[in-house]
Short mmCIF file of C-alpha atoms in Angstrom, two decimals:
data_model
loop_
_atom_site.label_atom_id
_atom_site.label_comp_id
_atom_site.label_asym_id
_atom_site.label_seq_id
_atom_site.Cartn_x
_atom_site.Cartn_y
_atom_site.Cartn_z
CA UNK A 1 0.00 0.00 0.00
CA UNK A 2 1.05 3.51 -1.16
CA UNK A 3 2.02 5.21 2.77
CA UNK A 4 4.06 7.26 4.51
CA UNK A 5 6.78 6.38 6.54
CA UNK A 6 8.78 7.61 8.98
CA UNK A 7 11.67 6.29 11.25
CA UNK A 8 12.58 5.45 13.76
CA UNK A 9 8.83 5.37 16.09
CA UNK A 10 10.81 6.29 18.86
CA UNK A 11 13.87 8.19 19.49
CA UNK A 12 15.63 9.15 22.61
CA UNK A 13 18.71 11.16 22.62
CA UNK A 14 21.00 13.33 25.24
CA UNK A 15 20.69 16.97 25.36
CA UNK A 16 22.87 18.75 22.81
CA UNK A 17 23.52 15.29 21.13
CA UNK A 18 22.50 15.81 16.97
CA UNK A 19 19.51 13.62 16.22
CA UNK A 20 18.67 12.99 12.53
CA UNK A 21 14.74 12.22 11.66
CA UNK A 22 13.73 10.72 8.62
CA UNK A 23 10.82 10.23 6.39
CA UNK A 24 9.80 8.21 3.31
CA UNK A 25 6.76 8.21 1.29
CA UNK A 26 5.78 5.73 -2.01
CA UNK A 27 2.68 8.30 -2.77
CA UNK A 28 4.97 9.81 -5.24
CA UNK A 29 3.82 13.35 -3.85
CA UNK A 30 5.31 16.65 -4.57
CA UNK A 31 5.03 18.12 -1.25
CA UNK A 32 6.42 16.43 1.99
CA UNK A 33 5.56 18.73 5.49
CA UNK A 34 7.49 18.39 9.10
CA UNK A 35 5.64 19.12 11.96
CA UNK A 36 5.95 19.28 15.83
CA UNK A 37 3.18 18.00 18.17
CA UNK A 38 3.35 18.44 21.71
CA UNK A 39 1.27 16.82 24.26
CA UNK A 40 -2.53 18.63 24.07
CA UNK A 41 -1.18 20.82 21.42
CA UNK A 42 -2.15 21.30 17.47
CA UNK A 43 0.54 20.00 15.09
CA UNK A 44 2.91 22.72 14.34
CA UNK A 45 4.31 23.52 10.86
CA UNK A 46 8.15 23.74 10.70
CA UNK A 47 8.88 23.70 6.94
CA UNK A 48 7.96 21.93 3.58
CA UNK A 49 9.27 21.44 0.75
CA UNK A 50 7.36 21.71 -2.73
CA UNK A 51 9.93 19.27 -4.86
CA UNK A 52 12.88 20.72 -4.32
CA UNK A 53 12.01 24.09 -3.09
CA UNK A 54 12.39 24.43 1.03
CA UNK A 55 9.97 27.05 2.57
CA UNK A 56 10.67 27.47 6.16
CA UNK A 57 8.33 29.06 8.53
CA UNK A 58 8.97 32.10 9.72
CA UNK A 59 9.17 30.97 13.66
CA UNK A 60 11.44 27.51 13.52
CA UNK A 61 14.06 27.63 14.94
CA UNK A 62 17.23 27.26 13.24
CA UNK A 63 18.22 24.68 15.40
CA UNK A 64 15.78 22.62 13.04
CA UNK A 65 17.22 21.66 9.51
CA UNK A 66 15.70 19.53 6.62
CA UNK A 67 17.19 17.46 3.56
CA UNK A 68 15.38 16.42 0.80
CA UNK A 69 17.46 14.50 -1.61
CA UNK A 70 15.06 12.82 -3.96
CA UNK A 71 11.07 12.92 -3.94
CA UNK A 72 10.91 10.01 -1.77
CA UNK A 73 13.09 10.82 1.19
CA UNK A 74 12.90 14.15 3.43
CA UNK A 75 15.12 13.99 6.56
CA UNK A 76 14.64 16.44 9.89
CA UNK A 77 18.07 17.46 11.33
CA UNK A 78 17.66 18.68 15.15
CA UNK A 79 21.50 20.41 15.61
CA UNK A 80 21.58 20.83 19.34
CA UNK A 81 18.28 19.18 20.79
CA UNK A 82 16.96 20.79 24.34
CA UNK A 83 14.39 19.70 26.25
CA UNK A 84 11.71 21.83 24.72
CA UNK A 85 12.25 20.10 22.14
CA UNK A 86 10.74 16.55 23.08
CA UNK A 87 7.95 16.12 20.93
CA UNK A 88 5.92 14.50 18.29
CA UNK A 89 7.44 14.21 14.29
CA UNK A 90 5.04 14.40 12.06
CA UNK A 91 5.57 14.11 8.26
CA UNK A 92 2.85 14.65 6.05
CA UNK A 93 3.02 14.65 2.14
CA UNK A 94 0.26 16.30 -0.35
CA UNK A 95 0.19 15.98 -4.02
CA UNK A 96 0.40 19.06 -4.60
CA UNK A 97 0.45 23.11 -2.93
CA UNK A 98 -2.50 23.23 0.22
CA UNK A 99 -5.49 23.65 -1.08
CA UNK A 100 -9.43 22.44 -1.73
CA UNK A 101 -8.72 18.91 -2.11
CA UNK A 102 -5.18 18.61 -1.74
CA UNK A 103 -5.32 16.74 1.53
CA UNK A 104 -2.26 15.63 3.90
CA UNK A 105 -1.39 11.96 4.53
CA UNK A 106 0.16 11.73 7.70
CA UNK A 107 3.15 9.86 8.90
CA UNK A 108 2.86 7.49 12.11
CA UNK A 109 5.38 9.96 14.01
CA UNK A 110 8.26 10.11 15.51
CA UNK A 111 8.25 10.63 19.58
CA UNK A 112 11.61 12.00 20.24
CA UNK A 113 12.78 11.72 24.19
CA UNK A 114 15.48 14.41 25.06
CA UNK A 115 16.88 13.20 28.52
CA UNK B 1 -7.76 36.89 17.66
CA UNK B 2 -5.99 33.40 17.28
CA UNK B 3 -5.89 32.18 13.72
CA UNK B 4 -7.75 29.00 13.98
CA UNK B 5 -9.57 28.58 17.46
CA UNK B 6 -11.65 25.46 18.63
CA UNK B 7 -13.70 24.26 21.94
CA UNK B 8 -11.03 21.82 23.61
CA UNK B 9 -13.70 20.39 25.07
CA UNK B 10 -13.97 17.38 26.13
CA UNK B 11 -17.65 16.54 24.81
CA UNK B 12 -19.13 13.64 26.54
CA UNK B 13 -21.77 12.29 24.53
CA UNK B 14 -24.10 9.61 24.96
CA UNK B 15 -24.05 6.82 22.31
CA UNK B 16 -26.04 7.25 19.35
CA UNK B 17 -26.49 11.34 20.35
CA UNK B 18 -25.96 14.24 17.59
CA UNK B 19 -22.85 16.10 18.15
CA UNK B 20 -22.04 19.60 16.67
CA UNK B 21 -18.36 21.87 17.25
CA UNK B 22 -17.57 24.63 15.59
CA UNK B 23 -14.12 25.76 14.42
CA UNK B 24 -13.31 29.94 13.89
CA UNK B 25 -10.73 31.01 11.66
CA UNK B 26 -9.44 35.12 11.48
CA UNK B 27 -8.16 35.66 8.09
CA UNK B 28 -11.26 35.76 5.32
CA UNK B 29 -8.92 35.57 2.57
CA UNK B 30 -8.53 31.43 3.92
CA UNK B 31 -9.14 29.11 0.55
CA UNK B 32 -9.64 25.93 2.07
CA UNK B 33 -10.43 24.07 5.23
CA UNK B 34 -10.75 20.28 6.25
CA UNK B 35 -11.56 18.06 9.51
CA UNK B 36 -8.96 15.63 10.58
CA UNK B 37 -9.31 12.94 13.32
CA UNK B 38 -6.66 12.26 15.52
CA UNK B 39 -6.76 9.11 17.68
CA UNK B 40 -4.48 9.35 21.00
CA UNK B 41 -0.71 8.74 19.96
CA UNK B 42 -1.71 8.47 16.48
CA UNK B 43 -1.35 10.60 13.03
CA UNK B 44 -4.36 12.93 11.99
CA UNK B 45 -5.90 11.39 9.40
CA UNK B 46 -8.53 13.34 6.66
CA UNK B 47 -12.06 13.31 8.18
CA UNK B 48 -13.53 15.23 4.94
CA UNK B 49 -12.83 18.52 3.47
CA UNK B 50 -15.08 21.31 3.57
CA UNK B 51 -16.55 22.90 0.57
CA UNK B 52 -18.53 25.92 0.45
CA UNK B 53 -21.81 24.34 -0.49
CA UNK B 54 -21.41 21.86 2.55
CA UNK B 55 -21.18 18.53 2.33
CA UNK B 56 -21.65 15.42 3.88
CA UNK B 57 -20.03 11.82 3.83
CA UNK B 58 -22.56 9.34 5.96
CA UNK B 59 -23.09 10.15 9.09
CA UNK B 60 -21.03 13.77 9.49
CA UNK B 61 -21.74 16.43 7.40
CA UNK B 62 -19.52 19.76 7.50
CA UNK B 63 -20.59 23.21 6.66
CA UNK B 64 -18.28 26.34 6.16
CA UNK B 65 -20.34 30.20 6.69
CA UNK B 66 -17.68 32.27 5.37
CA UNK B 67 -19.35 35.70 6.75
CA UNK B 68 -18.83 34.53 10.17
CA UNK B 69 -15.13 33.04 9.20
CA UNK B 70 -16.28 29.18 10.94
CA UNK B 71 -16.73 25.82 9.90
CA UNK B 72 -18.53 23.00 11.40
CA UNK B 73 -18.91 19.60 12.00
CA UNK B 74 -21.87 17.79 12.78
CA UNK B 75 -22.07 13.60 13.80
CA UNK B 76 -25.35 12.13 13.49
CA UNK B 77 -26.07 8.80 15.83
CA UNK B 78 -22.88 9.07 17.33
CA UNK B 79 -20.61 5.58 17.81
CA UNK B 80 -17.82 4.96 20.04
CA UNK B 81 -15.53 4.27 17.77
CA UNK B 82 -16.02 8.15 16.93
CA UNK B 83 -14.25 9.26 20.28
CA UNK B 84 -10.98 11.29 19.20
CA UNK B 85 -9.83 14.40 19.13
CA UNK B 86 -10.92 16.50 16.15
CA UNK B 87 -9.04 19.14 14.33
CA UNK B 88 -9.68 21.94 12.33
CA UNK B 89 -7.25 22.59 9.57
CA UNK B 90 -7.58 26.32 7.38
CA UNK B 91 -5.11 26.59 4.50
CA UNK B 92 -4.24 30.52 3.18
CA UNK B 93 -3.44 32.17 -0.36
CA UNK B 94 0.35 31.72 0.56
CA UNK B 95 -0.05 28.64 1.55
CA UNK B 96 0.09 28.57 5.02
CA UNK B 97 -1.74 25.75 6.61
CA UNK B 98 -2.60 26.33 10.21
CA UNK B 99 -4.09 23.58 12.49
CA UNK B 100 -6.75 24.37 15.23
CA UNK B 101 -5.79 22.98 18.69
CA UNK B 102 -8.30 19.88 18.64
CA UNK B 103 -11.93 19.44 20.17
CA UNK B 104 -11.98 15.99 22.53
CA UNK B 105 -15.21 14.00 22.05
CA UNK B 106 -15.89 10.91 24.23
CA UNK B 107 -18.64 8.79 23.17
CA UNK B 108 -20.11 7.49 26.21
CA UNK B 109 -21.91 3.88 26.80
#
């Protein structure tokens, strides 16, 4: 089945320690979305990318990087994590820009643990 | 004014009950708005979008009023399989996609 996928489910890593997120989708879709979800809270935008064309929103912090390095494959780069940082991963993918019937499929998620 | 603001709820709601929330959005120049479930520790998933005529997809039927910037979502004979937390999504001109903070419905025996 066409899906997307992200690894790993879980993540735990130290405090300042790099931790690399990745994502993987056989939808063939143009656009592939990161997002943040903390506990109780919506899911927050951090970037997307529209094939090869990164738009970052205007609040993430740089700490947060992304790769994409083919249509399939879009990776989320944390530089130094903190604690604030422990959260949900989403990625979502869309066939094409938002829109009326351009909906988002939805990664499992990632939970990342900072300790 | 928050851009996208729903009830958090929770709604406890008898089984088999009709269930309406509401979800308020500031900027009138939004093109396009959907409904997403979200299970606990799980992915959103699409619900149904929301077209300007309204529509409906078996038992829930969404509605958008663009003069009073909301949408809606009403569930008809409620199961409770449909407890979950339900989000409002509104998509802008430029793209922006901004997610409402989730209404909580438990279905109750």
């Amino acid at each position: 089945d066409a899906m997307v996928i992200q690894n790993p489910r879980y993540q735990v890593t130290q405090f300042g320690k790099p931790v690399t997120l990745s994502c993987s989708q056989t939808l063939n879709h143009n656009v592939m979305y990161w997002y943040q979800q903390k506990s109780s809270q919506a899911p927050k935008l951090l970037f997307h990318y529209y094939d090869k064309d990164f738009n970052n929103e205007a609040d993430t912090p740089d700490n947060f990087q992304s790769r994409r390095p083919n249509t399939s494959f879009c990776f989320l780069d944390i530089r130094s994590p903190g604690l604030g940082d422990a959260a949900m991963y989403l990625c979502a993918t869309s066939r094409d820009r938002p829109g009326p019937s351009n909906e988002q499929f939805f990664g499992p998620g990632t939970r990342l643990t900072v300790l | 004014r928050k851009e996208v603001e729903q009830d958090p709820g929770p709604f406890n709601v008898p089984e088999g009950a009709t269930v309406a929330f509401n979800c308020t959005y500031s900027n009138s120049a939004s093109q396009s708005f959907f409904w997403y479930r979200q299970d606990c520790r799980k992915e959103p998933k699409l619900l149904m979008s929301v077209y300007s005529s309204g529509n409906e997809d078996g038992r829930f039927t969404a509605q958008l009023n663009r003069a009073s910037q909301y949408i809606s979502l009403l569930i008809r004979d409620s199961k409770l399989s449909d407890s979950a937390t339900y989000l409002c999504v509104v998509n802008d001109r430029d793209d922006k996609i901004i997610f409402g903070k989730g209404t909580r419905l438990h279905i109750l025996p």
